[in-house]
CSV table of C-alpha atoms and ligand atoms in Angstrom, one decimal:
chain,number,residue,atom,x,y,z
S,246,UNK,CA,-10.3,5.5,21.9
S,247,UNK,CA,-7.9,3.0,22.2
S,248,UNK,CA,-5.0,3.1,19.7
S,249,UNK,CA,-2.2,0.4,19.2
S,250,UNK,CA,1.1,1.6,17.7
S,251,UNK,CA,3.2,-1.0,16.6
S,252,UNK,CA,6.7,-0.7,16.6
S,253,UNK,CA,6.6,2.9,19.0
S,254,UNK,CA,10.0,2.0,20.5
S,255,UNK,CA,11.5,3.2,17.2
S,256,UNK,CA,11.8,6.3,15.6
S,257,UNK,CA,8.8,7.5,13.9
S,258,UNK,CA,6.6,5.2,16.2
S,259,UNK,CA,7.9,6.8,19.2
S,260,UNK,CA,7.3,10.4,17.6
S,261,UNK,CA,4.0,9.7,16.9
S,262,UNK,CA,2.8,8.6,20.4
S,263,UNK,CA,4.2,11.3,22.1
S,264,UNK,CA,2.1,13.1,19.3
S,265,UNK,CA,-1.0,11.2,20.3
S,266,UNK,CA,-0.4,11.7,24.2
S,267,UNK,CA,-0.1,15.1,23.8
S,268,UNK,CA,-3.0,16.3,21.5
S,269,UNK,CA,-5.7,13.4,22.4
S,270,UNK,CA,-5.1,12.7,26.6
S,271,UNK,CA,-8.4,10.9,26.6
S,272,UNK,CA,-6.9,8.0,23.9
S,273,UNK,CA,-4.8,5.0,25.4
S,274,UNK,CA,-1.9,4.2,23.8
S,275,UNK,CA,-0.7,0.7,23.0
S,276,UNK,CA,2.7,0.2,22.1
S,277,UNK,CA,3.8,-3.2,20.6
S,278,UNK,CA,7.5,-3.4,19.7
S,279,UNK,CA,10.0,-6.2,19.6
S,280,UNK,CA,12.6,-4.0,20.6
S,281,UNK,CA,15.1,-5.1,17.7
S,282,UNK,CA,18.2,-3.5,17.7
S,283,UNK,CA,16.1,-0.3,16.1
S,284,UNK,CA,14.0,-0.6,19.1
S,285,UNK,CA,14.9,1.2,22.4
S,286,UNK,CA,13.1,1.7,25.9
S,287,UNK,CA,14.9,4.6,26.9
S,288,UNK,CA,12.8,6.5,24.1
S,289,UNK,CA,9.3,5.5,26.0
S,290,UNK,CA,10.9,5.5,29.7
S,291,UNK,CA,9.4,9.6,30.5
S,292,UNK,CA,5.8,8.1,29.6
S,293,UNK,CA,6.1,4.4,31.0
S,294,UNK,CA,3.9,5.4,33.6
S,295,UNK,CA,1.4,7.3,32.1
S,296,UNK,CA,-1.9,5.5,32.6
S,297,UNK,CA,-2.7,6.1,29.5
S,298,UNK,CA,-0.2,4.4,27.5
S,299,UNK,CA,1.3,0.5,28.0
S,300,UNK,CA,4.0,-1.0,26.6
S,301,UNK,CA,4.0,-4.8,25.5
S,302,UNK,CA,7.3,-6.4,24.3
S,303,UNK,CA,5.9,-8.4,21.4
S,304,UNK,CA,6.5,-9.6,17.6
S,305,UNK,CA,4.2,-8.5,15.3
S,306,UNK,CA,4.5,-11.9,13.2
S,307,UNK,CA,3.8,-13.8,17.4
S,308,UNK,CA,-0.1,-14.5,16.1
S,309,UNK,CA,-1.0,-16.1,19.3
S,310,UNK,CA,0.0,-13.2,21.3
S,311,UNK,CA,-0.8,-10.9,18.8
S,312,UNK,CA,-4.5,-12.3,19.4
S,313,UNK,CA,-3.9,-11.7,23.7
S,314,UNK,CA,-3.1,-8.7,23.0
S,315,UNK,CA,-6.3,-7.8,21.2
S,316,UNK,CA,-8.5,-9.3,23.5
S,317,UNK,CA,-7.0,-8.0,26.1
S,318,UNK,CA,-6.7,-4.0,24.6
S,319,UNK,CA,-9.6,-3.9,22.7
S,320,UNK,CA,-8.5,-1.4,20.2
S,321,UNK,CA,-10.2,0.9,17.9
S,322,UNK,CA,-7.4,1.7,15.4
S,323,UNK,CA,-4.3,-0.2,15.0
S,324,UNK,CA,-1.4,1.9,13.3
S,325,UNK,CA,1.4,-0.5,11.6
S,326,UNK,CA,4.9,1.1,12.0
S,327,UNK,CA,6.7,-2.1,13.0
S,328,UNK,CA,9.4,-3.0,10.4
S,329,UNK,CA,12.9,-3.6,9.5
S,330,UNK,CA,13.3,-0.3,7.8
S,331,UNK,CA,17.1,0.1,6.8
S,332,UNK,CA,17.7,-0.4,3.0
S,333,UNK,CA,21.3,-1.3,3.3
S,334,UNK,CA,20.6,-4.3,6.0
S,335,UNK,CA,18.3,-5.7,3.7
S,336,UNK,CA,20.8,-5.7,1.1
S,337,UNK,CA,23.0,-7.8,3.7
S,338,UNK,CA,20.1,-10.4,4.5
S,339,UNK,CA,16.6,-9.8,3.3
S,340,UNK,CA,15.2,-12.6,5.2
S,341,UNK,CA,14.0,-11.0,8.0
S,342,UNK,CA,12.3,-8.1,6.3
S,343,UNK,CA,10.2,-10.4,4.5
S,344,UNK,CA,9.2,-11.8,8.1
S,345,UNK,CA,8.4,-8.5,9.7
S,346,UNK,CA,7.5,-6.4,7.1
S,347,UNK,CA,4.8,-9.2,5.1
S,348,UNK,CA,4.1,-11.4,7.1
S,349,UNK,CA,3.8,-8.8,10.4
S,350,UNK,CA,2.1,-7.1,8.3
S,351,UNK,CA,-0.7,-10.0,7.8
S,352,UNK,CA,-1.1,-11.3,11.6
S,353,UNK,CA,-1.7,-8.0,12.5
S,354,UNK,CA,-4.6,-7.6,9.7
S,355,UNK,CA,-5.8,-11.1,10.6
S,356,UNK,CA,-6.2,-10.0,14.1
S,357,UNK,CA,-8.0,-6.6,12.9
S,358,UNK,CA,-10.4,-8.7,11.2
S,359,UNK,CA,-11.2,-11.7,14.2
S,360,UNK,CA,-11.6,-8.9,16.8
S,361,UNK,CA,-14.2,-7.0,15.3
S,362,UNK,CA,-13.1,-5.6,11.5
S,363,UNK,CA,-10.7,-2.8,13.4
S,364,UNK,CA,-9.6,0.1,11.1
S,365,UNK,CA,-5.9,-0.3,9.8
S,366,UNK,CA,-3.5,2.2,8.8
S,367,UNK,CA,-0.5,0.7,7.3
S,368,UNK,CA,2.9,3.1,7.4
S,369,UNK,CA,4.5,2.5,4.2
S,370,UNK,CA,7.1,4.2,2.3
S,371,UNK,CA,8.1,6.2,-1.0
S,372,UNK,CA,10.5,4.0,-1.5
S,373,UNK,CA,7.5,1.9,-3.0
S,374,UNK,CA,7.5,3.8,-6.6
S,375,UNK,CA,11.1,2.9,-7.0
S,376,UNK,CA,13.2,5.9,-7.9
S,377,UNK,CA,12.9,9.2,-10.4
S,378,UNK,CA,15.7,9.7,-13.1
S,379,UNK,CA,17.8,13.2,-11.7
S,380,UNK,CA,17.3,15.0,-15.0
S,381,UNK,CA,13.2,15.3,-14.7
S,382,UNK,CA,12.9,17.4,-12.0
S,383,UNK,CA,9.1,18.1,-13.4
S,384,UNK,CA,8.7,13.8,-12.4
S,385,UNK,CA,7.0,13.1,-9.1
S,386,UNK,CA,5.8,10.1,-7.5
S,387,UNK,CA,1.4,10.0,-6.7
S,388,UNK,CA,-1.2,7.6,-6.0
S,389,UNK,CA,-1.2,6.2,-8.9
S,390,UNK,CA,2.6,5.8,-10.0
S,391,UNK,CA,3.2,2.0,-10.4
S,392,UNK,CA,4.5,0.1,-8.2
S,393,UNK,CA,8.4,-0.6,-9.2
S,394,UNK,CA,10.6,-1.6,-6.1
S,395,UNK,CA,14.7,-1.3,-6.1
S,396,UNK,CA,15.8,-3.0,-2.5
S,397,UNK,CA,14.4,-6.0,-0.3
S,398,UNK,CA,13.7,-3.6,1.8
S,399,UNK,CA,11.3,-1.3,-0.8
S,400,UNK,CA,10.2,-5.1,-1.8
S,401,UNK,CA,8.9,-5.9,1.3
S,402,UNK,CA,7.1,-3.0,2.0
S,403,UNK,CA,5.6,-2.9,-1.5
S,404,UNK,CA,4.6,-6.7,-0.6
S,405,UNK,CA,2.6,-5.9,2.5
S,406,UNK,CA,0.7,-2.7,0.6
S,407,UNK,CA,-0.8,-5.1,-2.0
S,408,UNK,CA,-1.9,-7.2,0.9
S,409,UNK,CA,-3.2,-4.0,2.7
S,410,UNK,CA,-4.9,-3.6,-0.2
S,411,UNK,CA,-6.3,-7.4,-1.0
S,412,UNK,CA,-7.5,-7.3,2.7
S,413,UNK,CA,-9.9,-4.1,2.0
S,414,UNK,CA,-10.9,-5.6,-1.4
S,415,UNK,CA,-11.4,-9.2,-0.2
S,416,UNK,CA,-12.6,-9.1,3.2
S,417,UNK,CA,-13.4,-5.4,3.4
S,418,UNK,CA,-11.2,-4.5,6.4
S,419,UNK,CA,-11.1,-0.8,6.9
S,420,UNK,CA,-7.7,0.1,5.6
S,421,UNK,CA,-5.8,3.1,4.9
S,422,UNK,CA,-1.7,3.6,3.6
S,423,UNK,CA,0.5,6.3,3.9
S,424,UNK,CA,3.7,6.7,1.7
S,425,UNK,CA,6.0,9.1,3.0
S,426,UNK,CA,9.6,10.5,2.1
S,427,UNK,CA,12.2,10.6,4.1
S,428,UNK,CA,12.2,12.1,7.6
S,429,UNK,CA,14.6,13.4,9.8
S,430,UNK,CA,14.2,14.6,13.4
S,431,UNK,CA,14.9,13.4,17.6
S,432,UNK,CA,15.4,9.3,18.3
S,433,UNK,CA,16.4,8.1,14.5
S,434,UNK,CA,18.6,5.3,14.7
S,435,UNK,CA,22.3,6.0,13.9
S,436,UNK,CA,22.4,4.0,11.2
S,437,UNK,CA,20.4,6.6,8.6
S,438,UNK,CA,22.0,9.4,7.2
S,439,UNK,CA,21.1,12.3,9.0
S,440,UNK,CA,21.9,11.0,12.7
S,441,UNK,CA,25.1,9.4,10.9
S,442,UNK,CA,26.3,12.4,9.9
S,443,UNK,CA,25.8,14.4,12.9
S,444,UNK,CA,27.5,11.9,15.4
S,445,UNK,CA,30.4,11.0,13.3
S,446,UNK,CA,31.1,14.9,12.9
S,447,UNK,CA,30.7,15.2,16.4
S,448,UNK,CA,33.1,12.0,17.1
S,449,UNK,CA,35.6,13.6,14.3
S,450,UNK,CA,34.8,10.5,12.4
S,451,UNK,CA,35.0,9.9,8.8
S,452,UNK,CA,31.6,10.8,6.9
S,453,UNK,CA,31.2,8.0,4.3
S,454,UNK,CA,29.1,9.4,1.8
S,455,UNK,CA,28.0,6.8,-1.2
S,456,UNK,CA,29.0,7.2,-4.6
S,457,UNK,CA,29.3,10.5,-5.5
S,458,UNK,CA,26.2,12.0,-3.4
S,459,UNK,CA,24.0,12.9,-5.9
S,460,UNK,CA,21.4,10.7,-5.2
S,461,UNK,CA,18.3,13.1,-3.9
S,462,UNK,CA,15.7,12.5,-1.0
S,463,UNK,CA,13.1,14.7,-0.2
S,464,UNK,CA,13.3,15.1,3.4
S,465,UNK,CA,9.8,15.9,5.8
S,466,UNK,CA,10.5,16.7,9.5
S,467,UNK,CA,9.2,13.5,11.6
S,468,UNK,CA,5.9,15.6,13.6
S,469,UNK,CA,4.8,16.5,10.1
S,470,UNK,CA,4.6,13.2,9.3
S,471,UNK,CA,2.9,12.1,12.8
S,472,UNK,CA,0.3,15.0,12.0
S,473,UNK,CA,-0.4,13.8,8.3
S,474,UNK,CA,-1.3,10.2,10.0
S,475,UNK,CA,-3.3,11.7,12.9
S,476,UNK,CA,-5.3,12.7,9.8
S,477,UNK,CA,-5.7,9.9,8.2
S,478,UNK,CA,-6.7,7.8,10.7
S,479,UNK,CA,-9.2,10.0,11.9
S,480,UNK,CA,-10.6,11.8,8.2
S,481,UNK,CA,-8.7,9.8,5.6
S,482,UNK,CA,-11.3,8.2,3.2
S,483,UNK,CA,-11.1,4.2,4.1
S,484,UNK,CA,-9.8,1.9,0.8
S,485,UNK,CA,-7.6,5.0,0.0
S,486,UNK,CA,-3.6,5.5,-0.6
S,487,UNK,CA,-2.1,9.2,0.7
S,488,UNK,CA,1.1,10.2,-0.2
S,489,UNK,CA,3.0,12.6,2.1
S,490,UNK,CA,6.0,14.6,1.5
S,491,UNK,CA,7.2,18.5,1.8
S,492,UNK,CA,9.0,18.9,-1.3
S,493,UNK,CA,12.2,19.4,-0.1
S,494,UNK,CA,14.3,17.6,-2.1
S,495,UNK,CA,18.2,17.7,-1.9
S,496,UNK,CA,21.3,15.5,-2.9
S,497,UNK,CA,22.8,13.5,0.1
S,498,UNK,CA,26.4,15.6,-0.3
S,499,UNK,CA,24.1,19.4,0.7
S,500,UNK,CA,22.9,17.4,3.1
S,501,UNK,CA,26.4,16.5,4.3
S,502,UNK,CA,27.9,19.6,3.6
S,503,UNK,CA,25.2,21.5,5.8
S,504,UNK,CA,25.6,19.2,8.7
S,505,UNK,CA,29.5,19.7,8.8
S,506,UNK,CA,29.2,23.4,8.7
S,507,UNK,CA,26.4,23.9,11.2
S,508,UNK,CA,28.8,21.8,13.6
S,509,UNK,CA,31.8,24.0,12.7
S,510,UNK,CA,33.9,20.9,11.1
S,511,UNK,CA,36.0,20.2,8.3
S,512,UNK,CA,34.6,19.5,5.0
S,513,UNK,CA,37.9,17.4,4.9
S,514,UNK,CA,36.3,14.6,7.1
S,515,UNK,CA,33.6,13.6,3.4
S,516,UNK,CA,34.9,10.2,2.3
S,517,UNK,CA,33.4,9.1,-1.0
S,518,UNK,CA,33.0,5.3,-0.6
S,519,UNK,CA,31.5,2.5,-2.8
S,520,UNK,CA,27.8,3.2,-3.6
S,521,UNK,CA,25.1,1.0,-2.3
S,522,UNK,CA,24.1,-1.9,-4.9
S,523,UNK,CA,20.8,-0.6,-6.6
S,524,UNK,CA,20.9,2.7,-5.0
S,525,UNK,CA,18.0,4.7,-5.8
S,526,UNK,CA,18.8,8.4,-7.6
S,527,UNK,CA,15.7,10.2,-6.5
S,528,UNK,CA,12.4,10.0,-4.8
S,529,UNK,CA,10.0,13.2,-4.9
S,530,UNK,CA,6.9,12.9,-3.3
S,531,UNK,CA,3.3,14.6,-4.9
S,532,UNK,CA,1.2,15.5,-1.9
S,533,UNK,CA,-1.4,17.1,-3.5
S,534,UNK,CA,-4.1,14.4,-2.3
S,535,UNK,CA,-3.3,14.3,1.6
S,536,UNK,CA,-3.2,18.4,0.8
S,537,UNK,CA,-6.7,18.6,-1.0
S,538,UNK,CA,-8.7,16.0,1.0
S,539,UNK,CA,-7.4,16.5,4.3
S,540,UNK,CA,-6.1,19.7,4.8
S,541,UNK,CA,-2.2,18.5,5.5
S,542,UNK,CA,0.6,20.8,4.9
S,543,UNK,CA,4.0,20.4,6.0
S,544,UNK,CA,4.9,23.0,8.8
S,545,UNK,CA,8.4,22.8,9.6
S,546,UNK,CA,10.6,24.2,6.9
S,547,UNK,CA,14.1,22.3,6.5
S,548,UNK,CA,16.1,24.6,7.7
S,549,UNK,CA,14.6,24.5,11.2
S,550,UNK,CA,14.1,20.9,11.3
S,551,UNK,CA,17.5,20.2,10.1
S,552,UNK,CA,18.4,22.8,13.8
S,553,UNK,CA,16.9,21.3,16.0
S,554,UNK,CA,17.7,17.8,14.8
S,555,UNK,CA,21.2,18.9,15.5
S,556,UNK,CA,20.3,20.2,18.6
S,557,UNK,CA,18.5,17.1,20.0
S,558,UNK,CA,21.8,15.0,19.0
S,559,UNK,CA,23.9,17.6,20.3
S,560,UNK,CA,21.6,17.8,24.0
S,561,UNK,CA,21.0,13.8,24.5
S,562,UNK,CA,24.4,12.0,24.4
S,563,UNK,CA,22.6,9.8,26.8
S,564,UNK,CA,20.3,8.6,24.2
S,565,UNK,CA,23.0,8.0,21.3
S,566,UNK,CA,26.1,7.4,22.8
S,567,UNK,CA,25.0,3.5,24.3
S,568,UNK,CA,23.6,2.5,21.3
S,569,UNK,CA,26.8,3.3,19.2
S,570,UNK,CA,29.0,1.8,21.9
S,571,UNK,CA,27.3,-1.6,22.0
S,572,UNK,CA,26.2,-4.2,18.8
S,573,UNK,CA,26.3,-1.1,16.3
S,574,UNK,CA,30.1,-0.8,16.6
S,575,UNK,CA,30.6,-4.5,14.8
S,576,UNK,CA,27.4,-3.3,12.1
S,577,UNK,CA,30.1,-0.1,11.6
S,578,UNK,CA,32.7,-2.1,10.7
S,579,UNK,CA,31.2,-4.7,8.7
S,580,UNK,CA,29.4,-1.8,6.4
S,581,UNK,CA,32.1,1.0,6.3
S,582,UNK,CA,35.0,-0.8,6.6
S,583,UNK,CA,37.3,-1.2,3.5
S,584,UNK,CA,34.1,-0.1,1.7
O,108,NAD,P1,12.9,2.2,13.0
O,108,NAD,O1,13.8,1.1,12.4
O,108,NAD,O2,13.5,3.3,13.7
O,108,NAD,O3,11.8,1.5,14.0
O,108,NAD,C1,11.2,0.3,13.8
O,108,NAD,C2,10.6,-0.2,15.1
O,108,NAD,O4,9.9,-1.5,14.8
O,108,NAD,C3,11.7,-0.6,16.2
O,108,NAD,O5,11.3,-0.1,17.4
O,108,NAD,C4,11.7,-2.1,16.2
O,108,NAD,O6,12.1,-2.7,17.4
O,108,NAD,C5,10.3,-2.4,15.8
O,108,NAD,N1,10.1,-3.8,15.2
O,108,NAD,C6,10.9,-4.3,14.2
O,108,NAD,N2,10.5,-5.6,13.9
O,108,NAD,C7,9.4,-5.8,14.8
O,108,NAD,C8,8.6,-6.9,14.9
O,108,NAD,N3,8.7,-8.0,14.2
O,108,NAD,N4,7.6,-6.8,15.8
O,108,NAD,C9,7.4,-5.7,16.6
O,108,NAD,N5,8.2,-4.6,16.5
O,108,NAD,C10,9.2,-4.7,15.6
O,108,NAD,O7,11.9,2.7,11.8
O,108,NAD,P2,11.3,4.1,11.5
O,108,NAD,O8,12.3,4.9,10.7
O,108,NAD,O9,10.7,4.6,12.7
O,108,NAD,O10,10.2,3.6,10.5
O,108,NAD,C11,8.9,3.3,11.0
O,108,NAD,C12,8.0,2.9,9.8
O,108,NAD,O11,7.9,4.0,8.9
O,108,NAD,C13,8.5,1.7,9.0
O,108,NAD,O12,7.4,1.0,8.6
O,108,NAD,C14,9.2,2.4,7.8
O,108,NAD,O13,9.1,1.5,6.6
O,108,NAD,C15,8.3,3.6,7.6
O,108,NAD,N6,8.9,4.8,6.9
O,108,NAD,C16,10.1,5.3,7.4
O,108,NAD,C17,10.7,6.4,6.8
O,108,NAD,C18,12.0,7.0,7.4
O,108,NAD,O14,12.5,7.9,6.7
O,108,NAD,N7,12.5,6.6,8.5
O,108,NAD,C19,10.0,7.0,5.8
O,108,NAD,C20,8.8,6.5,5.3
O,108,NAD,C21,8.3,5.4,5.9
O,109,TDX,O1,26.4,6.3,5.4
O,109,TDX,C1,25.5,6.7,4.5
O,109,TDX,N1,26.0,7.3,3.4
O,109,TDX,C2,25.1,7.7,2.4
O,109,TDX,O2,25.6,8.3,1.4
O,109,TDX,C3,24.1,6.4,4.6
O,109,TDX,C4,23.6,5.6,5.8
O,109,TDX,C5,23.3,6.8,3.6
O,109,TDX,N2,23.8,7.4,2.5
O,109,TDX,C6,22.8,7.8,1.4
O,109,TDX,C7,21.9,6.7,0.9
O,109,TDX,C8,20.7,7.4,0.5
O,109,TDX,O3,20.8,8.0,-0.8
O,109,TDX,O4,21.9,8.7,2.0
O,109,TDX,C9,20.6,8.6,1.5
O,109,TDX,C10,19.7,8.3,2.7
O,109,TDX,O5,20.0,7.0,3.2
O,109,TDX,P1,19.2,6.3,4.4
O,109,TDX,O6,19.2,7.3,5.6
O,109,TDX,O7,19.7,5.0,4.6
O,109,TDX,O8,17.7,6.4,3.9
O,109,TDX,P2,17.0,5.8,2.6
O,109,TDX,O9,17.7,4.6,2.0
O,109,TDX,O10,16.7,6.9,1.7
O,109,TDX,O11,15.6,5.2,3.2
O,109,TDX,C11,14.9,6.0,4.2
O,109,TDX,O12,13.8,6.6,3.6
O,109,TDX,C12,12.7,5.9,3.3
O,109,TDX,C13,14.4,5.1,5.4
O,109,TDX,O13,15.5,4.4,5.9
O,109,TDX,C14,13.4,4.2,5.0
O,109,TDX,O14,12.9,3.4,6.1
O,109,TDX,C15,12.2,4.9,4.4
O,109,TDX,O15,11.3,4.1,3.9
C-alpha cells in the first residue's frame, strides 16, 4: 500500500507516519509538506532513509506538481493533514488559510479523482461545530451538530469539509473526515498552548494565559489520534464523518497550573492578558460513533500524556530551542507583547 501524508513535517502528520512505519513496514510512506514555518525536517531526519518512506518538499495548492507527484507515487490512500492550523494567525491574516486549507484541500481531491478515484481522508477539526456554552456540561458536539464556525481558521476548515463532502456526493470520490479535539504530545509547534507553556516555564518566561482561562478544550494524546485515523482509513464506512475525542475536558488555567507544578515553578510567572477576539468557551467531543463502528477508544489517560509531553520537551532542547530562537522570536513579540 502506498500512503501519501500531507503535511507529515508537522505535528500530528509527523506522529502519524512514524505510526504507520511502525505498525505497517510493508506500506510506503509519502510525505508532502511545504515546510512552512510549522513544518520542520529535523522531525523526519531518523526516517529520511528508510526505503520505505520519501519526502517531497511540495504545496499542496502546486496542482501541476501535485499531478507529478501522483504519477510518479501511485498512491492508494492519500491522508490530508497539510494546513495552516493556528487560530490566532488566522485572526492576524486569514488569507493564507483560505489558500491551504480550501483550496489545498481541492487540488489534492482533483488529483484523487484524475489518478484513479484514490480514497481520501480529510483531517479536520472540532473546532468545526463552533463552541459549547460552559454552563451545559451535558452539551456535546456529534456528527450531526451543525456546522457554526468562530475563527478563519475554523472557517477554512469547515470550507474544505463541505467540499470533501460535495466531492463524495458529486463525483463519488471515496472520502472519509475525522474531527478531532485538541491534542497534545512530542513535535507540536511552540506556538499552541501546551508546548508554550512548558518552554516558557522552562525559560522562566511569563505564561500569558487569555482572558481569564476558563475557556475549556478537551484534550486527546496525539498516538490516540494517529490510531483513530489508521482506523478510518482502513474500516471507516466511505461518505461518513467520525468524531474523535477522549473526554477530557479542562479549562486552559488547570492546564497551566499543572504544567507549572510538574516543572517545580512559580504559579507567580501566570499573566492574564487580553483574550483572543472570538475566542471559543468550550469544545467537547461525542465519540460514540468512531467507539461503536470501529472499535476506537482513547488509551492514554491525561495524566500520562500530559508526563511524557513534558518529558519529550524537557529531553529534546535540540528540537525546540532553534525554532524559538529564529522567525518565532518576532511572531512572540508581535502577539504577546503589550497584549
Ligand atoms: P501543524 O501546523 O503542526 O503542521 C501543519 C503542517 O502542514 C506543517 O508541516 C506545514 O509545513 C504543512 N503545510 C502547511 N501548508 C502547507 C501547504 N500549502 N502544502 C503542504 N504542506 C503544508 O499542524 P497540526 O497541529 O499537526 O495539525 C495537522 C492537521 O490536524 C491540520 O489539518 C489541523 O487542522 C488538524 N487538527 C489539529 C489539531 C490540533 O490540536 N493540533 C486538532 C484537530 C485537528
Ligand atoms: O498563549 C496562549 N494562551 C492561551 O490562553 C495560547 C497559545 C493559547 N491560549 C488558550 C487559547 C485556547 O483556549 O489555550 C487554548 C488552546 O489554544 P491553542 O493551543 O491555540 O489551540 P486551539 O485554539 O484550541 O486550537 C487547537 O485545537 C484545534 C489547534 O491549534 C487547532 O489546529 C485544532 O483544530
Amino acid at each position: 500500500m502506498n500512503i501519501v501524508v500531507t503535511g507529515g513535517a508537522g505535528f500530528i502528520g509527523s506522529n502519524f507516519i512514524f505510526h504507520l512505519l511502525k505498525k505497517y513496514p510493508e506500506y510506503r510512506v509519502i510525505c508532502v509538506d511545504k515546510l512552512t514555518y510549522a513544518g520542520n525536517l529535523s522531525t523526519l531526519a531518523p526516517i529520511m532513509n528508510n526505503p520505505n518512506f520519501k519526502f517531497y518538499k511540495l504545496d499542496i495548492c502546486d496542482r501541476e506538481n501535485i499531478y507529478k507527484m501522483f504519477e510518479e507515487e501511485h498512491p492508494d490512500v492519500v491522508v490530508n493533514f497539510a494546513a495552516e492550523s493556528h487560530v490566532d494567525r488566522s485572526i492576524e491574516d486569514p488569507s493564507i488559510f483560505l489558500q491551504t486549507n480550501i483550496i489545498g484541500t481541492s487540488v489534492l481531491m482533483d488529483a484523487c479523482r484524475k489518478y484513479g478515484n484514490i480514497r481520501y481522508h480529510q483531517v479536520s477539526t472540532d473546532e468545526v461545530y463552533g463552541d459549547l456554552p460552559l454552563d451545559r456540561p451535558d452539551l456535546f458536539f456529534t456528527e450531526e451538530t451543525p456546522i457554526h464556525t468562530s475563527s478563519p481558521y475554523s472557517s477554512s476548515k469547515a470550507g474544505a469539509d463541505l467540499l470533501v463532502q460535495a466531492y463524495h456526493r458529486t463525483f463519488n470520490l471515496p472520502t472519509t473526515i475525522s474531527r478531532c479535539s485538541n491534542n497534545y504530545g512530542p513535535y507540536q509547534f511552540p506556538e499552541k498552548l501546551i508546548p508554550l507553556m512548558i518552554i516558557n516555564c522552562l525559560n522562566n518566561k511569563p505564561l500569558p494565559v487569555y482572558g481569564k482561562g476558563l475557556n475549556v478544550r478537551d484534550w486527546l494524546y496525539v498516538e490516540d489520534h494517529c490510531k483513530a485515523i489508521d482506523l478510518i482509513i482502513h474500516k471507516g464506512k466511505i461518505g461518513e464523518i467520525y468524531n474523535v475525542g477522549g473526554h477530557n475536558e479542562m479549562t486552559n488555567i488547570d492546564i497551566v497550573k499543572l504544567i507549572v507544578n510538574k516543572l517545580g515553578k512559580s504559579e507567580d510567572l501566570i499573566t492574564y492578558v487580553t483574550d483572543r477576539k472570538g475566542h471559543d468557551l468550550r469544545y467537547a467531543i461525542d465519540p460514540t460513533k468512531i467507539s461503536n463502528e470501529l472499535g476506537w477508544l482513547p488509551e492514554t489517560k491525561f495524566k500520562d500524556g500530559i508526563e511524557k509531553t513534558i518529558d519529550w520537551y524537557l529531553n529534546n532542547k535540540d528540537w525546540w530551542e532553534p525554532i524559538i530562537s529564529g522567525e518565532y522570536m518576532n511572531y512572540y513579540e508581535k502577539m504577546y507583547s503589550n497584549r
